[in-house]
CSV table of C-alpha atoms and ligand atoms in Angstrom, one decimal:
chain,number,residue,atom,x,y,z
R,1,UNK,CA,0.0,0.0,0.0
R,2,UNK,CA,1.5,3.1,-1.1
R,3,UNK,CA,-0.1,5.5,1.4
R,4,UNK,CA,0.5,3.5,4.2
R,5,UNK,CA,4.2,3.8,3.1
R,6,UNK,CA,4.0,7.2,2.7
R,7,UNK,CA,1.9,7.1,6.2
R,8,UNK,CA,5.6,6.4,7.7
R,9,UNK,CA,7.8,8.6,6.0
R,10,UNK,CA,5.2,11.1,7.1
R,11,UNK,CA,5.5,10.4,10.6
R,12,UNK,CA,9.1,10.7,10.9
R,13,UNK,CA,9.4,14.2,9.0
R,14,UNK,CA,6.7,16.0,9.1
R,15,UNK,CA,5.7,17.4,12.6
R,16,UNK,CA,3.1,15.8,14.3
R,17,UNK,CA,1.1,19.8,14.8
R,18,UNK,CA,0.1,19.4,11.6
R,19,UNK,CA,-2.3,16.9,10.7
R,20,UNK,CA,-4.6,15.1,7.9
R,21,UNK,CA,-8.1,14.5,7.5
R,22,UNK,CA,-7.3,10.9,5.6
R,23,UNK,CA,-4.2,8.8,6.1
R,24,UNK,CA,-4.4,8.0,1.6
R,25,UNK,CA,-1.7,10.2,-0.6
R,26,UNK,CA,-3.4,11.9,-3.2
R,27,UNK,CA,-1.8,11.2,-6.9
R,28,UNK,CA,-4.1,13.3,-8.7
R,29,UNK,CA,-7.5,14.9,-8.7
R,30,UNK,CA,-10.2,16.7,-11.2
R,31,UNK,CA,-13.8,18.5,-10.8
R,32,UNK,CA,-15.1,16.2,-8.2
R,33,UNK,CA,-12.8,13.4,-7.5
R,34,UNK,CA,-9.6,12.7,-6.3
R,35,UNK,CA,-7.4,9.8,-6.4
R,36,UNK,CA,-5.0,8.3,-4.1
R,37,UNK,CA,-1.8,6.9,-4.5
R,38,UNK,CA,-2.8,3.2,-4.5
R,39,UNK,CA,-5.6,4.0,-7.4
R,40,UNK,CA,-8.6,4.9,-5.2
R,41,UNK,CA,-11.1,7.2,-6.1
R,42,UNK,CA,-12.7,9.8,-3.8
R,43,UNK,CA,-15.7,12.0,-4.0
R,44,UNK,CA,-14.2,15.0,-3.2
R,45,UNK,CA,-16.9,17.3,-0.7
R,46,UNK,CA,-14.2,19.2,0.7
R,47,UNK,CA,-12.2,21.3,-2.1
R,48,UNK,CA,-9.3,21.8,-0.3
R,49,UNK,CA,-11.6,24.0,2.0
R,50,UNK,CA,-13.9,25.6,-0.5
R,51,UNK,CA,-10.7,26.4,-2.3
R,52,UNK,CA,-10.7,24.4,-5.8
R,53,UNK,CA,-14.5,25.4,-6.7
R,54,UNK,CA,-13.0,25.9,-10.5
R,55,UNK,CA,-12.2,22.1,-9.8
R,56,UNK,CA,-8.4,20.8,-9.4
R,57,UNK,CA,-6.2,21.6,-12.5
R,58,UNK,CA,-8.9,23.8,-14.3
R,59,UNK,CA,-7.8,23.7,-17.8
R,60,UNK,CA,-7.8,27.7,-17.7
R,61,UNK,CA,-5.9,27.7,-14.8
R,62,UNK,CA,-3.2,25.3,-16.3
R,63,UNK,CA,-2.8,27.1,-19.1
R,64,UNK,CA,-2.7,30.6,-17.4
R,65,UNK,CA,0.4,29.5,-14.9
R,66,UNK,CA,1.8,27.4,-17.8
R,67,UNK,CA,2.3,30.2,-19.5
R,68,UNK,CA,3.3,32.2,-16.6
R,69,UNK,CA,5.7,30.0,-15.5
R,70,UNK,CA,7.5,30.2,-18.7
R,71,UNK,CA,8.1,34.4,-18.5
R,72,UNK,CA,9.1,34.8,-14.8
R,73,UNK,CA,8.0,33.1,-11.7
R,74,UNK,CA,8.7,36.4,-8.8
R,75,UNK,CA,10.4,39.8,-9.2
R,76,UNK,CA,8.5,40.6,-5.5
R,77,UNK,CA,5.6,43.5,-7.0
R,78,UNK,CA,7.5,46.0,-3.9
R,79,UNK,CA,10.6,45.6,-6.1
R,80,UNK,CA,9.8,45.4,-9.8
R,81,UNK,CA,5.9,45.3,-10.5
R,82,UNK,CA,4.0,43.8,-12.8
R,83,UNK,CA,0.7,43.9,-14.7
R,84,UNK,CA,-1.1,40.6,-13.3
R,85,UNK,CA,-0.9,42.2,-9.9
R,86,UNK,CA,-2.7,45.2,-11.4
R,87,UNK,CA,-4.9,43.1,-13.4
R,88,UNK,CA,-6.3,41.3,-10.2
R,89,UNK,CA,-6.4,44.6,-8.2
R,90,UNK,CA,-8.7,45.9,-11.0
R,91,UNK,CA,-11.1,42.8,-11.3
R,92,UNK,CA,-11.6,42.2,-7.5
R,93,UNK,CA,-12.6,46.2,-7.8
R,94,UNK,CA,-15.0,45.9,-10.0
R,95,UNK,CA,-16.4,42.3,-8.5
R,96,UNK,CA,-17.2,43.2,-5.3
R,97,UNK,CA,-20.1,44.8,-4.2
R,98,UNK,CA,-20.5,48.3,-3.7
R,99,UNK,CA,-20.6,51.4,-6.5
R,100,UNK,CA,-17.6,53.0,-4.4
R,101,UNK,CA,-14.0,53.5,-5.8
R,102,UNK,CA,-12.1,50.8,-4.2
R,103,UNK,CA,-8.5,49.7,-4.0
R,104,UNK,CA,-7.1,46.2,-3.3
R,105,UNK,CA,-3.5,44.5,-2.2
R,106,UNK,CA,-2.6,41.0,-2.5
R,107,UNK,CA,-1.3,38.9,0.1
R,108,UNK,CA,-0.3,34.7,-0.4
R,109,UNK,CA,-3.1,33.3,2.6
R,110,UNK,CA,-6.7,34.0,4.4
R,111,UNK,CA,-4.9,34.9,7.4
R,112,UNK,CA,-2.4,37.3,6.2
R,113,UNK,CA,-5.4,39.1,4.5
R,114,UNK,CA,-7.4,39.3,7.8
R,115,UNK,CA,-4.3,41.0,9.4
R,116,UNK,CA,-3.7,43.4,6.7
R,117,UNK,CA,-7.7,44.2,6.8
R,118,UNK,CA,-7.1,45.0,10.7
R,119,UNK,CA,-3.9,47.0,9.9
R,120,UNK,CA,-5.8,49.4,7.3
R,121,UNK,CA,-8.6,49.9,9.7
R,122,UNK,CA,-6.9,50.9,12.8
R,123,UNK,CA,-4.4,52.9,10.5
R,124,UNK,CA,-7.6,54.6,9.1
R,125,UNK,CA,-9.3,54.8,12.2
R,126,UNK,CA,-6.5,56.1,14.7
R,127,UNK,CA,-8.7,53.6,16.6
R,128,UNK,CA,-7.5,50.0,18.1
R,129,UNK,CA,-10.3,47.8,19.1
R,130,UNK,CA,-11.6,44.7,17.0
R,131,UNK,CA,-15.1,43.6,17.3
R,132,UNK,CA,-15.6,39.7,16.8
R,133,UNK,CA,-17.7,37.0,17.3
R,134,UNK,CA,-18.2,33.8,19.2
R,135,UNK,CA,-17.5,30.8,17.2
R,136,UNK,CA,-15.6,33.0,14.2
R,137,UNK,CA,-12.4,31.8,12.6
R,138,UNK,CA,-10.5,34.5,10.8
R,139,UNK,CA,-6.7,32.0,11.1
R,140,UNK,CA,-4.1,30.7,13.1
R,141,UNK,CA,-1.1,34.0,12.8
R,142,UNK,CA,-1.1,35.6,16.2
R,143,UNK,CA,-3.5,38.3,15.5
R,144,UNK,CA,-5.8,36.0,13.5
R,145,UNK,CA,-5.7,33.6,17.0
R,146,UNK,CA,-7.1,35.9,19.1
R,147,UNK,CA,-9.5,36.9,16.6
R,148,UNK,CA,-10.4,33.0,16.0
R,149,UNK,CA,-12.7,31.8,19.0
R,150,UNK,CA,-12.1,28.2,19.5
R,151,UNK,CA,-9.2,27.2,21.9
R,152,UNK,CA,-8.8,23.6,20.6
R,153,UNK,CA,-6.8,22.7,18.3
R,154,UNK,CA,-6.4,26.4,16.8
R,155,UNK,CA,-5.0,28.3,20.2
R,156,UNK,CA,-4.4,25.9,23.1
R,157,UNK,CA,-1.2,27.0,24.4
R,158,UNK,CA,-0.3,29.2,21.6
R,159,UNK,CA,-0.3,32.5,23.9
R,160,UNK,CA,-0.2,35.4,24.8
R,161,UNK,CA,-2.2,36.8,22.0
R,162,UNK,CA,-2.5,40.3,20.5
R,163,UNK,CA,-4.7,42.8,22.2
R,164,UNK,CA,-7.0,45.1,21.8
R,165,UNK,CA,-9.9,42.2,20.3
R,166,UNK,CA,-12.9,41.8,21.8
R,167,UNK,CA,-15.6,38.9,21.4
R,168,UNK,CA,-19.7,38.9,21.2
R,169,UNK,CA,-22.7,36.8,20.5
R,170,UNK,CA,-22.7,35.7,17.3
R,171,UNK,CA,-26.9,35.5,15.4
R,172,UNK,CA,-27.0,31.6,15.7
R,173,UNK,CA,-30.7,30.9,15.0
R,174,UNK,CA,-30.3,27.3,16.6
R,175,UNK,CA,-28.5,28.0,19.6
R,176,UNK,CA,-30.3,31.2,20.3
R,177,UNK,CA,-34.3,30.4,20.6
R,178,UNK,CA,-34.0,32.1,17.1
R,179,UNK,CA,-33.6,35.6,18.3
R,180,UNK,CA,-34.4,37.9,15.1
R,181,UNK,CA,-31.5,39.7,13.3
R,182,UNK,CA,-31.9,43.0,14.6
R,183,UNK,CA,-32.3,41.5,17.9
R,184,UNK,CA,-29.1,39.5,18.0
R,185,UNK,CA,-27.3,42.4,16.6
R,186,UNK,CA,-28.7,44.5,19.6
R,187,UNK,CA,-27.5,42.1,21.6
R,188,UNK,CA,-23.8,42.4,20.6
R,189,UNK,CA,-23.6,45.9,20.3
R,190,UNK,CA,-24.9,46.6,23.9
R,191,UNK,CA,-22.1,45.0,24.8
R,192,UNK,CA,-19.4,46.9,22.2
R,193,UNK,CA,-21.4,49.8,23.8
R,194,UNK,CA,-21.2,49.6,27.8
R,195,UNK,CA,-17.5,47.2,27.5
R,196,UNK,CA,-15.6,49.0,24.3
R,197,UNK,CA,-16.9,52.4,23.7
R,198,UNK,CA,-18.2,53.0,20.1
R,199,UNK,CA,-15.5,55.5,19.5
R,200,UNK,CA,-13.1,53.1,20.3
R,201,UNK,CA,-13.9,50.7,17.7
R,202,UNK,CA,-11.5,50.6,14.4
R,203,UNK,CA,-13.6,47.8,13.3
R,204,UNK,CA,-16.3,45.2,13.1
R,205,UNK,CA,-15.0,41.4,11.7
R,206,UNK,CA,-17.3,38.9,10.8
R,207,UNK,CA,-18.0,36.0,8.4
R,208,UNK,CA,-21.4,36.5,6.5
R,209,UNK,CA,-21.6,32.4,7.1
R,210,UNK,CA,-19.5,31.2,9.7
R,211,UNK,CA,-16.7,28.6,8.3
R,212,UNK,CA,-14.9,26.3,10.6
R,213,UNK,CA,-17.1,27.8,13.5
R,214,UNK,CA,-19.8,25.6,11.9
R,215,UNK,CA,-21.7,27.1,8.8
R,216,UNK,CA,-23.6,29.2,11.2
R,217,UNK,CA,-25.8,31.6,8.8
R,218,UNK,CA,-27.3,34.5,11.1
R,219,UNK,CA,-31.0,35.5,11.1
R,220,UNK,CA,-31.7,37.7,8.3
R,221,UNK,CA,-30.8,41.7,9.3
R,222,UNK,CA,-28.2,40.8,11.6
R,223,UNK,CA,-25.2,41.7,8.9
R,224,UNK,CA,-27.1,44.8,7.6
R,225,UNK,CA,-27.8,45.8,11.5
R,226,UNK,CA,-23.8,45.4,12.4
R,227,UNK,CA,-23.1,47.2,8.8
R,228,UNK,CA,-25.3,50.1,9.8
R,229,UNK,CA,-24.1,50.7,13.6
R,230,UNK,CA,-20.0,50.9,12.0
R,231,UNK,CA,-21.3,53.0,9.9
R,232,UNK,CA,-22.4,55.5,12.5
R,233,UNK,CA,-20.1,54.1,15.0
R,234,UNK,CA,-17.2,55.7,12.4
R,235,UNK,CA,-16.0,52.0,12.8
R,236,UNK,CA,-14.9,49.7,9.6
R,237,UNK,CA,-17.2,47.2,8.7
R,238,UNK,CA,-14.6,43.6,7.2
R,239,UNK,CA,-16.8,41.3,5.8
R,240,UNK,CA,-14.2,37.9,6.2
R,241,UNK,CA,-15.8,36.2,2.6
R,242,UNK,CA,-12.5,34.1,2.9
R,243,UNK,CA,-14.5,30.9,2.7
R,244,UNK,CA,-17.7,32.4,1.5
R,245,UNK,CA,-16.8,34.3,-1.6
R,246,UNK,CA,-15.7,33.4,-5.2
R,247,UNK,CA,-19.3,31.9,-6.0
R,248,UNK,CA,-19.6,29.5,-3.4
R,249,UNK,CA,-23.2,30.3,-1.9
R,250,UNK,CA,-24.3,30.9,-5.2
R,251,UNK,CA,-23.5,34.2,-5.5
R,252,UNK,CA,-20.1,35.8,-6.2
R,253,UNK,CA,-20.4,37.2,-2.3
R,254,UNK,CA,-22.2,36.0,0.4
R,255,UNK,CA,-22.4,39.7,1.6
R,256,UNK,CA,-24.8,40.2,-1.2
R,257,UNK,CA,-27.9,37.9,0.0
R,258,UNK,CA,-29.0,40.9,1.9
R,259,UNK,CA,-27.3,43.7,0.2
R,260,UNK,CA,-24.9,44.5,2.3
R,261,UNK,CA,-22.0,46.3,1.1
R,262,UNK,CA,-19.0,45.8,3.4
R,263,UNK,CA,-16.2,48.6,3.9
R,264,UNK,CA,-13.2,46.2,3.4
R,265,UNK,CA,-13.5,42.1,2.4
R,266,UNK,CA,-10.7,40.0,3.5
R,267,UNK,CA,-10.6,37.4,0.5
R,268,UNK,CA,-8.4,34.1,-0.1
R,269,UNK,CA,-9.5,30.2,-0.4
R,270,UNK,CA,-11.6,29.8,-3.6
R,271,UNK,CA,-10.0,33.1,-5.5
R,272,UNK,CA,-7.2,31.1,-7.2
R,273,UNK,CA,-8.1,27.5,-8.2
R,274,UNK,CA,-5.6,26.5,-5.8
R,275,UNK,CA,-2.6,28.7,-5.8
R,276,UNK,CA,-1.9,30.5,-2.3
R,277,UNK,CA,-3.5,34.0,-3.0
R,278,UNK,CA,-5.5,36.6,-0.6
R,279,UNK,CA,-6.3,39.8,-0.8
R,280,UNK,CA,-8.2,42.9,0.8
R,281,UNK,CA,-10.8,44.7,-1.2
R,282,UNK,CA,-12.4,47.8,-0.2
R,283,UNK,CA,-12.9,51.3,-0.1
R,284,UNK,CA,-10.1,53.6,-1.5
R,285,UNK,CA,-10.3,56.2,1.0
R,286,UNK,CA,-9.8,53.6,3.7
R,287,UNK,CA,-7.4,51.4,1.5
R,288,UNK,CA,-5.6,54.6,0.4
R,289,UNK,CA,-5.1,56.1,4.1
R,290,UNK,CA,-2.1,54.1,5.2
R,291,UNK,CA,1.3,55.2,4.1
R,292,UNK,CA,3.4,53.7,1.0
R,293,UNK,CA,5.6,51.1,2.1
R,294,UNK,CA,3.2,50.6,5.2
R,295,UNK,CA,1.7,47.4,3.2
R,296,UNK,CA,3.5,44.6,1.5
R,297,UNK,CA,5.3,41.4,1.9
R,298,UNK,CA,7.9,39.4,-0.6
R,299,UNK,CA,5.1,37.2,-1.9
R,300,UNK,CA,2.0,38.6,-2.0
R,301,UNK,CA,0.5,38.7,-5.7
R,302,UNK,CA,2.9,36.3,-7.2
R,303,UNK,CA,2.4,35.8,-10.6
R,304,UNK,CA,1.5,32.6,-10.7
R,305,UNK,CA,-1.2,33.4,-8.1
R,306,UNK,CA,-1.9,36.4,-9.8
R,307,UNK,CA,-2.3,34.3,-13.1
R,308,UNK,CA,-4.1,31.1,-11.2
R,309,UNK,CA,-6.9,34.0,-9.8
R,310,UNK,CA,-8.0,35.7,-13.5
R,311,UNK,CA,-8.3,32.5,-15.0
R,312,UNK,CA,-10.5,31.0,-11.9
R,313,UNK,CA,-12.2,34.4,-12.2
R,314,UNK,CA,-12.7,34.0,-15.7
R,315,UNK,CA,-13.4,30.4,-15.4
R,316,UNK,CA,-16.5,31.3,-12.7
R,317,UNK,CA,-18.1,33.6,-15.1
R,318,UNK,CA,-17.4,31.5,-18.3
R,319,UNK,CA,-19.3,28.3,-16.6
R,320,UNK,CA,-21.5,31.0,-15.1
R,321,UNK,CA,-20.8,29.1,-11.7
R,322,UNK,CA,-22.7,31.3,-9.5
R,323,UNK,CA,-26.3,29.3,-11.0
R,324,UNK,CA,-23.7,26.1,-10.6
R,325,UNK,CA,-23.8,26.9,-6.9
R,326,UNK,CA,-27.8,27.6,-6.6
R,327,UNK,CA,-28.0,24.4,-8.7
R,328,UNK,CA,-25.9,22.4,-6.3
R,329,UNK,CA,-27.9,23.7,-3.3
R,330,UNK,CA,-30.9,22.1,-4.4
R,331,UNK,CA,-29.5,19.0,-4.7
R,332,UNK,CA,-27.6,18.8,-2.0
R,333,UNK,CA,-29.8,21.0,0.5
R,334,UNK,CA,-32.9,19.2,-0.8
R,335,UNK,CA,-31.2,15.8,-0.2
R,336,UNK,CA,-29.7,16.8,3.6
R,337,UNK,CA,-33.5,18.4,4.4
R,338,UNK,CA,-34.4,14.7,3.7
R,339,UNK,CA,-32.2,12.7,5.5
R,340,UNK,CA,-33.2,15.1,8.6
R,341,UNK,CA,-36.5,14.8,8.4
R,342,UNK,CA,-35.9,11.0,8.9
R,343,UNK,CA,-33.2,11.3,11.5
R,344,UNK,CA,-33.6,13.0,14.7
R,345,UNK,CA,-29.7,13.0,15.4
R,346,UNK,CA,-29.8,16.1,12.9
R,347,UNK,CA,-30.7,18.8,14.3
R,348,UNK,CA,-30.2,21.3,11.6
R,349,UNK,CA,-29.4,21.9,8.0
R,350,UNK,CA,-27.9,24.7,7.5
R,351,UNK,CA,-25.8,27.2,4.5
R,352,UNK,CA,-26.6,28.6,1.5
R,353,UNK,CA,-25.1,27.2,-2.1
R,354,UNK,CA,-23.1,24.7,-2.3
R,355,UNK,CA,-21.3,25.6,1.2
R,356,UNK,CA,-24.1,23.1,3.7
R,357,UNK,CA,-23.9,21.6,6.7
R,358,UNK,CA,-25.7,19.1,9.3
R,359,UNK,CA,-25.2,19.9,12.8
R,360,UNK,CA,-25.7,16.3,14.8
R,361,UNK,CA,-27.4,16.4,18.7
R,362,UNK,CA,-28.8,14.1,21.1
R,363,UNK,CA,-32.0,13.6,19.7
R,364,UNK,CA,-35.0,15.9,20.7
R,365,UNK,CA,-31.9,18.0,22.2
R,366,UNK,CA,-29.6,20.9,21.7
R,367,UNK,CA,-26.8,18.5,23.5
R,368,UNK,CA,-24.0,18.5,20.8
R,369,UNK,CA,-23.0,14.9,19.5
R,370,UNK,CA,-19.0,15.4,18.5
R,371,UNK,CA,-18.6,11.5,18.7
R,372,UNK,CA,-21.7,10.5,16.2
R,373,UNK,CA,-20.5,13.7,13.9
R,374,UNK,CA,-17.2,12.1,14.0
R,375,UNK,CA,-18.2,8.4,13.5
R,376,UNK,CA,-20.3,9.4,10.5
R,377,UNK,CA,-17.3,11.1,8.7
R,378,UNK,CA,-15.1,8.5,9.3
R,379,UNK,CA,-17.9,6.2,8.1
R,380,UNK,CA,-17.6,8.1,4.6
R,381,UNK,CA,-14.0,8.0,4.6
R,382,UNK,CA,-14.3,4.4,4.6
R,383,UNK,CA,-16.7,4.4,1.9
R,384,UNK,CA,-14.7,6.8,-0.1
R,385,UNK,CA,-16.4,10.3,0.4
R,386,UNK,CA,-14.1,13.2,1.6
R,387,UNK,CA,-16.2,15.2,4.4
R,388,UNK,CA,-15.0,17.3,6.9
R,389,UNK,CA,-16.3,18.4,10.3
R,390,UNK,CA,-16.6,21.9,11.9
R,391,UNK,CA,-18.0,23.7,14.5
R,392,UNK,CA,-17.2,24.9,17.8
R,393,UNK,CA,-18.5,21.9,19.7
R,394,UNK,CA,-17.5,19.4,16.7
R,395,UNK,CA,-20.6,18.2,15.8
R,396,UNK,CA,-21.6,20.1,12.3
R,397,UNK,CA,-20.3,17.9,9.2
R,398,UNK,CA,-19.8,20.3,6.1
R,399,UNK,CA,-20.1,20.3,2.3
R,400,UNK,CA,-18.1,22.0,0.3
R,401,UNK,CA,-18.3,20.3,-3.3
R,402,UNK,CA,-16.3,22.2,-5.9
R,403,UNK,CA,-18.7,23.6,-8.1
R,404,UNK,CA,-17.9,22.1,-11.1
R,405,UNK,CA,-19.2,18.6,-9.6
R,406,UNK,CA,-21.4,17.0,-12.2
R,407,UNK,CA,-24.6,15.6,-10.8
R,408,UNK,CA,-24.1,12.4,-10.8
R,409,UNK,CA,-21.0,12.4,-8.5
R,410,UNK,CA,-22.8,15.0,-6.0
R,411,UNK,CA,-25.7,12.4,-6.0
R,412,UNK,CA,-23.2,8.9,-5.4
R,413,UNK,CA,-21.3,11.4,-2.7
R,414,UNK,CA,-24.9,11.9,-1.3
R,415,UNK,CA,-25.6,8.0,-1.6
R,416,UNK,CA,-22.5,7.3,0.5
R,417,UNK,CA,-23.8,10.0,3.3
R,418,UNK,CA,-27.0,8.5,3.7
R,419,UNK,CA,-25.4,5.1,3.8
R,420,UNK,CA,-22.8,6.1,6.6
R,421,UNK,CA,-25.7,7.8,8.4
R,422,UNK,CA,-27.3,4.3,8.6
R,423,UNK,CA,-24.2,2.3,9.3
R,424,UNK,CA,-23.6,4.1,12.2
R,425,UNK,CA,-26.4,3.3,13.7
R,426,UNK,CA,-29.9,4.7,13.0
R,427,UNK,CA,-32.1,5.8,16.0
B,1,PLP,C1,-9.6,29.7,6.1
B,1,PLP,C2,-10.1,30.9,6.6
B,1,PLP,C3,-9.2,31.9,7.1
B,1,PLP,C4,-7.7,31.7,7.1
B,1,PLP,O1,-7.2,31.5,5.8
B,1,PLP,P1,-5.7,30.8,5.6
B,1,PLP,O2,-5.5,30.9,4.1
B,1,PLP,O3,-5.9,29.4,6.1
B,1,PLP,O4,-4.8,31.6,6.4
B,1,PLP,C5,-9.7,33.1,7.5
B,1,PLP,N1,-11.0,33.4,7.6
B,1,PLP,C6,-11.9,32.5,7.1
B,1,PLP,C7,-13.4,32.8,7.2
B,1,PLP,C8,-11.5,31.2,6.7
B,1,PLP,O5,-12.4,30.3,6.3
């Protein structure tokens, strides 16, 4: 068996703080499958995190960095610039929402994007407080830890972390006797109120759909509520569509469900087909306030990034996969609203596009069940379906097909839920 091979080499180099999902060594891998070193085929539901939604090895992407790769591979833009850079800058300008003049800089991961986005805003602001919510992830850099709210695995004995951040209720219908938008929001900024000081607050952070803190969707009006208070708060409003954007819940931003148009997006994951890119999006005269030389690092906007992200851009509109990702949650949601109407371990399905979830309780309960959630996953691994888990208490199994999926691979990956469901032991 080649992966269990590899399994050993593995285990004496690479360190143990790092770890895999599946123990099989990937060969090779398309719009929907990938395949392991010892020839077995996987249904892939996880993307790479809602990263490859043009699929793995787009042909447009291939070509692009093909061609790239040939004319020069890094000149650092802060040294010798180049047009792709520009080029990207200009097209995440004119994709995001909002009629503003906006500027944008590149960066090579999620988290490094999140920590610029902070950067601009307090630099804008001459302000230093951070509002965030329970159950957010934003990365695992030492700002983006103390900005994450789970301890285990992401912070647990990683401190001290940076100041100045400071945590609130997130809208979480579920968990919250399905408080109303405008409510939850209330909630949260009593608190930014009486504990921060609304003049103290450079900005507001939050995911439109929670990611890794468990596809949490708040009640409608909670984003345009926490929009509207930074606005008269002075504050910055970051819409983190890290995991979110780029098509995935079947629009090209999640902030756009409810017309919200965020001051700055921190952007990354699905944006280059795979290539490590990230950026920060927003308005020019916040982009434009900090000083030059204040932003930058040796990597960020390479051009085979830069090159990977216009043709996954261009690959997007081409397939038109926004309608891929509404077509997907039909399927799929349509599907997971089935099993759970025959399954009381689910408690809720959840998401928007193809970016769904299960969240799995005692039955008749709000009692998280981490050890079902896990044995069902596993249970798919087994069977050949790549799933992953999320959520604060462990207990929400996610979908994140790439978008590209044809039907008949999202309906055998379904198949193989349903069956793992039952194998591990229906109620
Ligand atoms: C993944 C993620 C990040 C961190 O991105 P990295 O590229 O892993 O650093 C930040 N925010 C959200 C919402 C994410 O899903």
């Amino acid at each position: 068996m080649a992966s269990s091979d590899l399994h050993k080499r593995r285990t004496g180099a690479v360190a143990r703080g790092v770890s895999s999902v599946i123990n099989s060594y990937v060969d090779r891998a398309s719009g929907g499958t990938l395949t392991d070193v010892d020839g077995n085929e996987w249904i892939d539901f996880a993307s790479g995190i809602a990263v490859t939604s043009v699929g793995n090895s787009a042909p447009r992407v291939v070509a692009a960095v093909r061609e790239q790769v040939e004319r020069f591979t890094h000149t650092c833009f802060m040294v010798a610039p180049y047009e792709l850079y520009v080029s990207v800058c200009e097209t995440l300008n004119a994709l995001t929402p909002g009629e503003v003049e906006k500027r944008s800089m590149l960066v090579s991961s999620g988290a490094e994007a999140v920590e610029n986005a902070v950067k601009i805003a307090r630099h804008a602001t001459g302000r230093t407080a951070v509002v965030v919510f329970d159950h957010a992830y934003h990365g695992r850099t030492n700002l983006t830890m103390a900005l994450t709210a789970k301890n285990m695995p992401y912070k647990h004995r990683f401190g001290p972390f940076a100041g100045e951040v400071y945590r609130v209720p997130m809208s979480y219908p579920l968990r919250d006797g399905g408080l109303s938008g405008a409510d939850a929001a209330a909630r949260a900024l009593e608190l930014v109120a009486s504990q921060i000081g609304a003049t103290n607050v450079a900005a507001v952070l939050v995911e439109p759909i929670q990611g890794e803190g468990g596809f949490v969707v708040p009640a409608p009006g909670f984003l345009p509520a926490l929009s509207a208070w930074a606005r008269d708060a002075g504050a910055v409003f970051i819409a983190d569509e890290i995991q979110t954007g780029f098509c995935r819940t079947g629009d090209w931003f999640a902030s756009s469900h409810e017309g919200v148009v965020p001051d700055l997006m921190t952007l990354a994951k699905g944006i280059a087909g795979g290539l490590p890119l990230g950026a920060v999006t927003g308005r020019a005269d916040i982009m434009d306030a900090v000083h030059p030389g204040g932003l930058g690092g040796t990597y960020g906007g390479n051009p085979l990034a830069c090159a990977a992200a216009l043709a996954s851009i261009e690959t997007m509109r081409e397939l038109d996969l926004v309608t891929s990702a509404r077509r997907i949650d039909l399927t799929l949601g349509g599907r997971l609203r089935d099993l759970a109407a025959a399954d009381p371990r689910i408690a809720e399905v959840r998401g928007r596009g193809a970016m769904q979830a299960i969240e799995i309780t005692q039955p008749g309960t709000l009692t998280p069940d981490p050890v079902t959630t896990g044995a069902v996953s596993a249970e798919c691994h087994r069977r050949g379906l790549l799933t992953l888990t999320c959520g604060t208490y462990g207990n929400v199994l996610r979908f994140l097909p790439p978008l590209v999926i044809d039907d008949s691979t999202l309906e055998r990956g379904l198949d193989v839920l349903a069956a793992s469901l039952d194998a591990v032991g229906a109620p």
